[in-house]
PDB file of C-alpha atoms in Angstrom:
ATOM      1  CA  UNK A   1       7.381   2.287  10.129  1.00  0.00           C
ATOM      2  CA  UNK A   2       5.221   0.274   8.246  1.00  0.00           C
ATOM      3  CA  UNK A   3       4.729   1.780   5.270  1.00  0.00           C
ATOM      4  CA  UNK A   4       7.980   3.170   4.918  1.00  0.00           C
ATOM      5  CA  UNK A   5      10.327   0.880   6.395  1.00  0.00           C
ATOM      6  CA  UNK A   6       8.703  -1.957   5.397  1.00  0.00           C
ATOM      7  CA  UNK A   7       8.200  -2.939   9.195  1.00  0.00           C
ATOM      8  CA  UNK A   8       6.035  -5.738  10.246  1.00  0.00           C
ATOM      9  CA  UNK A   9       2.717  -4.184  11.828  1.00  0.00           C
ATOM     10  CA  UNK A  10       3.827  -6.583  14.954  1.00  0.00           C
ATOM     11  CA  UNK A  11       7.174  -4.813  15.547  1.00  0.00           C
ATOM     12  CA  UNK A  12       4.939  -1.215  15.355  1.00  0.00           C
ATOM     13  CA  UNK A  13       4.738   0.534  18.782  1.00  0.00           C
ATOM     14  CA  UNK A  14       1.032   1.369  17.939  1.00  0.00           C
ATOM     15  CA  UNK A  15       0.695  -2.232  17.327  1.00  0.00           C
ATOM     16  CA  UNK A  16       2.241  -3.466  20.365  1.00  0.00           C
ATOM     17  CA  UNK A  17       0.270  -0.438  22.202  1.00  0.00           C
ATOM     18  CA  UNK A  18      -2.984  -1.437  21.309  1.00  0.00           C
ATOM     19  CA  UNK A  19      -2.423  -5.210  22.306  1.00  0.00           C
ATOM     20  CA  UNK A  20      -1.443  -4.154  25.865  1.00  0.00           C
ATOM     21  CA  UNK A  21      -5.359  -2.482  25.706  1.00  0.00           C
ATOM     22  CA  UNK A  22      -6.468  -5.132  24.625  1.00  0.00           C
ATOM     23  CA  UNK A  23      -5.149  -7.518  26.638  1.00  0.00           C
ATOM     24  CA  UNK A  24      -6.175  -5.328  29.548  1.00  0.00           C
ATOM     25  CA  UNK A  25      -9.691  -6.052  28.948  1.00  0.00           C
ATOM     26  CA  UNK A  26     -10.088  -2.449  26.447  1.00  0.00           C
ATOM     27  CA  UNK A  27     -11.493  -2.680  22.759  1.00  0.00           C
ATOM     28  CA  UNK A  28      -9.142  -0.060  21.081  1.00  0.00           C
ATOM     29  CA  UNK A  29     -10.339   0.505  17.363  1.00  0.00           C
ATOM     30  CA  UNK A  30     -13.192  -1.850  18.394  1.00  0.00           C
ATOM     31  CA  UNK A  31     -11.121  -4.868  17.866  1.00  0.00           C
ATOM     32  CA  UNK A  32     -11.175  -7.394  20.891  1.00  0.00           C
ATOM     33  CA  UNK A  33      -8.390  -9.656  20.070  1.00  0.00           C
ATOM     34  CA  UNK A  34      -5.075 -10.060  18.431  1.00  0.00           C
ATOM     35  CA  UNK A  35      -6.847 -11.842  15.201  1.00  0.00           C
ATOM     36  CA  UNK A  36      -9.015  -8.292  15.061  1.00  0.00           C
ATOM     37  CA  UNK A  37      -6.434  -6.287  15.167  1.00  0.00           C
ATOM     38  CA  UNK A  38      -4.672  -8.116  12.572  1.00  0.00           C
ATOM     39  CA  UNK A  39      -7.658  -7.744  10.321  1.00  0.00           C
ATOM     40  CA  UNK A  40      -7.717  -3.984  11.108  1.00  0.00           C
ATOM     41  CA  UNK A  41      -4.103  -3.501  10.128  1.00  0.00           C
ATOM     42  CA  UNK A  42      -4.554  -5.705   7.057  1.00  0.00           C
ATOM     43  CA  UNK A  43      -7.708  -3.918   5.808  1.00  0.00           C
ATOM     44  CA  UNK A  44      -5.759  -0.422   6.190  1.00  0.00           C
ATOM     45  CA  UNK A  45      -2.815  -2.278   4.445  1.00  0.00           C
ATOM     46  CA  UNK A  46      -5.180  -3.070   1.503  1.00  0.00           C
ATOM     47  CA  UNK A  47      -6.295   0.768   1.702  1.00  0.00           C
ATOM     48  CA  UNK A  48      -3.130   1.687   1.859  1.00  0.00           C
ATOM     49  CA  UNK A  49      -2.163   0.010  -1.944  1.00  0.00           C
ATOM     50  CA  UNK A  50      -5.357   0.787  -3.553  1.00  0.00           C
ATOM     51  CA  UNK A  51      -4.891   4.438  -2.899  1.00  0.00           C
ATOM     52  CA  UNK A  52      -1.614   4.230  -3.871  1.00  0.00           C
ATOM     53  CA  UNK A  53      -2.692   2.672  -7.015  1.00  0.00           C
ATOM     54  CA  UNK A  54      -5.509   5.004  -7.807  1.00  0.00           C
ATOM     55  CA  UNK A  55      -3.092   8.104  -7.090  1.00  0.00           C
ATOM     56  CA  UNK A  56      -5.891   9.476  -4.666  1.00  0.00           C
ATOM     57  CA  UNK A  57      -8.246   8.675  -1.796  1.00  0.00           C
ATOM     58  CA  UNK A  58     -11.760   8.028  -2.545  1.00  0.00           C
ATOM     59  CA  UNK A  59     -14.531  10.288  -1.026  1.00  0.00           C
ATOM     60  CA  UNK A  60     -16.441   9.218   1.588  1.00  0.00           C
ATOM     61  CA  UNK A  61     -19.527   8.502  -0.775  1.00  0.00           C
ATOM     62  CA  UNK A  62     -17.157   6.025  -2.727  1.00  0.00           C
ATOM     63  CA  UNK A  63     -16.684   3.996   0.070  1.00  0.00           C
ATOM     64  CA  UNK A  64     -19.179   0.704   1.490  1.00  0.00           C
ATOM     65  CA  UNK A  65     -20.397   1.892   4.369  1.00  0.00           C
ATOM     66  CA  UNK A  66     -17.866  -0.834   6.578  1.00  0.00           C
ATOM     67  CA  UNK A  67     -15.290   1.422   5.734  1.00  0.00           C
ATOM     68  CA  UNK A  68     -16.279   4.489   7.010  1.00  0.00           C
ATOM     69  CA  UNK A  69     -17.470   4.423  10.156  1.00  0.00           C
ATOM     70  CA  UNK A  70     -17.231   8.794  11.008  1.00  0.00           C
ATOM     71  CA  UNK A  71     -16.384   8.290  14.603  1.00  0.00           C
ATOM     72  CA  UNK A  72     -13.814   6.370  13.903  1.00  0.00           C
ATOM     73  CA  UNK A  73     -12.751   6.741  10.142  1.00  0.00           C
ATOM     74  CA  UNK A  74     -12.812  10.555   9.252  1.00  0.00           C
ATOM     75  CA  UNK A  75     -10.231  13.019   8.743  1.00  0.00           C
ATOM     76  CA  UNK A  76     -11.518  16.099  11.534  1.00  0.00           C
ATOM     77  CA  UNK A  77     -10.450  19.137   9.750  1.00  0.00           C
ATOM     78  CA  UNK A  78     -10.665  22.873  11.031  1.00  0.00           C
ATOM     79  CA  UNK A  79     -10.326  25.894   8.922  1.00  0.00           C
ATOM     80  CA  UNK A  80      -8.053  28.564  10.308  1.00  0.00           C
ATOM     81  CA  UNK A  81      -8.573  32.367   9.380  1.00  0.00           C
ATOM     82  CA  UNK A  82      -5.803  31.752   6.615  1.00  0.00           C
ATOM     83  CA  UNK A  83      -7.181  29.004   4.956  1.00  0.00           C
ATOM     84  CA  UNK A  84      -5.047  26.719   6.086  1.00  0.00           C
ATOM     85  CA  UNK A  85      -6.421  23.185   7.217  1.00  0.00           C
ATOM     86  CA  UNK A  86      -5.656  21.984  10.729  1.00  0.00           C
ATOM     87  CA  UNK A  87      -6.152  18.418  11.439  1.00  0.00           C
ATOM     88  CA  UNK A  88      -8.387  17.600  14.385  1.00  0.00           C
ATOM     89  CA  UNK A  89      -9.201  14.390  15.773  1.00  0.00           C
ATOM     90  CA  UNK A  90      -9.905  11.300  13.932  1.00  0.00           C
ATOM     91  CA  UNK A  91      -8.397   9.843  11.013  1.00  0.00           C
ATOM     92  CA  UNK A  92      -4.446   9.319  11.738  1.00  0.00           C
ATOM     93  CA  UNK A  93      -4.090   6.655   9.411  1.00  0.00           C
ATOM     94  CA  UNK A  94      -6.211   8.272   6.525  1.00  0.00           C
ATOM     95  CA  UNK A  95      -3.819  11.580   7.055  1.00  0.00           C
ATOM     96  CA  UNK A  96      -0.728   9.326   7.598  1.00  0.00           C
ATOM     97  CA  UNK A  97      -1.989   7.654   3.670  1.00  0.00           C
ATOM     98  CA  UNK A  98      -1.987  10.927   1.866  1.00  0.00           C
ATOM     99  CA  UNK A  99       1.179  11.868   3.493  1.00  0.00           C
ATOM    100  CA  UNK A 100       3.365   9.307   3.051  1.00  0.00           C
ATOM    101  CA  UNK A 101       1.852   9.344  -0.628  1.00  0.00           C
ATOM    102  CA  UNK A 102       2.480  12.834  -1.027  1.00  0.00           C
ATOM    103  CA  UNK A 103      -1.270  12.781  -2.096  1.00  0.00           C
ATOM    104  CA  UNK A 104      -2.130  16.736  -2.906  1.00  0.00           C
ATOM    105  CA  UNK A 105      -5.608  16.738  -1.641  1.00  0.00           C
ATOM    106  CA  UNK A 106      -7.646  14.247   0.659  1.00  0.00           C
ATOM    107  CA  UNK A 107     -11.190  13.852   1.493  1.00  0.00           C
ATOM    108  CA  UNK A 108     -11.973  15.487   4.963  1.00  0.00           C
ATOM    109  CA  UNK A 109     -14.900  16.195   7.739  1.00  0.00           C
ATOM    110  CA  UNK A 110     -15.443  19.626   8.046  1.00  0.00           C
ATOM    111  CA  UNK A 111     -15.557  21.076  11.500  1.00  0.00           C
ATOM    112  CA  UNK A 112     -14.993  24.950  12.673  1.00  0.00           C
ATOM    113  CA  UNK A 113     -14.355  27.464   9.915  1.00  0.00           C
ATOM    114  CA  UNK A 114     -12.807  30.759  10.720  1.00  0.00           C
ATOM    115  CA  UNK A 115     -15.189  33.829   9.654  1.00  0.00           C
ATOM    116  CA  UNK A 116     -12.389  35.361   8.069  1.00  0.00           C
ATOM    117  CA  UNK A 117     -11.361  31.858   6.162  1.00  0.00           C
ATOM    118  CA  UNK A 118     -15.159  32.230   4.979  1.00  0.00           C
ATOM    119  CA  UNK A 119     -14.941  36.246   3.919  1.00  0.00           C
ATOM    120  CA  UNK A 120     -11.747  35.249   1.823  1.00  0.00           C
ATOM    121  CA  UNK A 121     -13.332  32.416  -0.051  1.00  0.00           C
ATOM    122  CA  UNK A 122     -10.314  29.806   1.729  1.00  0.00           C
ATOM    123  CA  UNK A 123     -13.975  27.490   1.941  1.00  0.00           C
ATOM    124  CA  UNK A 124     -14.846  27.383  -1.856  1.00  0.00           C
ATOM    125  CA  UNK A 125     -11.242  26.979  -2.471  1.00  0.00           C
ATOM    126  CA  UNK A 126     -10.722  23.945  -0.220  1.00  0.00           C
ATOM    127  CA  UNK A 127     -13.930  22.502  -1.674  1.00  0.00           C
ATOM    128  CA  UNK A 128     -12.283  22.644  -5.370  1.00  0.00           C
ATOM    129  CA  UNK A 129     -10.761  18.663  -6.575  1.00  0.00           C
ATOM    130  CA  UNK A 130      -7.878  18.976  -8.565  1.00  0.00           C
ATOM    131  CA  UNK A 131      -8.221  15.296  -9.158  1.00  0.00           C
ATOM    132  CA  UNK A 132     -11.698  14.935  -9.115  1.00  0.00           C
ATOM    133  CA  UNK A 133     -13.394  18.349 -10.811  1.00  0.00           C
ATOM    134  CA  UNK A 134     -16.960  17.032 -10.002  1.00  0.00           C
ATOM    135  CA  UNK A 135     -16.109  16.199  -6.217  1.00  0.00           C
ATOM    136  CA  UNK A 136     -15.855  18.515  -2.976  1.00  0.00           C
ATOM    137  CA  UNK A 137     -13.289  17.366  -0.171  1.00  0.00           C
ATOM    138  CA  UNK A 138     -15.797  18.127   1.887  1.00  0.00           C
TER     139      UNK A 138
END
């Protein structure tokens, strides 16, 4: 809704969501109160545009360490005998980025790997950067 519609991060159901938590007392995305959660939204606005701008996400090495906090900030991926990535937990808004950007690659944590997606190579594939020759996405 946001960053498609143009929606206010307020008039989000994710938004609204986490300010019921929080006003229950929880600490979703380890924000406390509404001016945290504001600052949350407005840092993953900022992320948001400067990936945009730079036509891809950064890797995880390019990033100050506030940014990337991997409980909380990394793209979960699992490797499936095919090759094909399958997006685990963690991440959503990273994942929603290169989406909604059509980005063709993004930076991701690996997790299980198939034996088979090993056997066929689908690993060393996957590891390739189209946009980044010297970098691995994982």
């Amino acid at each position: 809704m946001r960053w498609i519609d143009g929606a206010d991060w307020e008039e989000t159901p994710i938004f609204r969501q986490l300010m019921r938590q929080i006003d229950q007392g929880l600490v979703p995305d380890d924000c406390r109160s509404g001016e945290e959660l504001v600052a949350r939204y407005r840092q993953l606005d900022s992320i948001f545009e400067e990936t945009r701008a730079r036509g891809r996400m950064l890797d995880m090495d390019e990033l100050p360490e506030f940014h990337y906090r991997r409980a909380h900030g990394a793209t979960l991926v699992h490797i499936a005998r095919d090759g094909t990535c399958l997006r685990s937990g963690g991440g959503a808004h990273r994942f929603a980025i290169a989406h909604i950007l059509d980005l063709p690659e993004m930076p991701a944590q690996l997790g299980a790997i198939h034996p088979e997606a090993l056997e066929a190579g689908h690993l060393e594939r996957l590891r390739r950067s189209a946009l980044k020759p010297s970098a691995s996405g994982f």
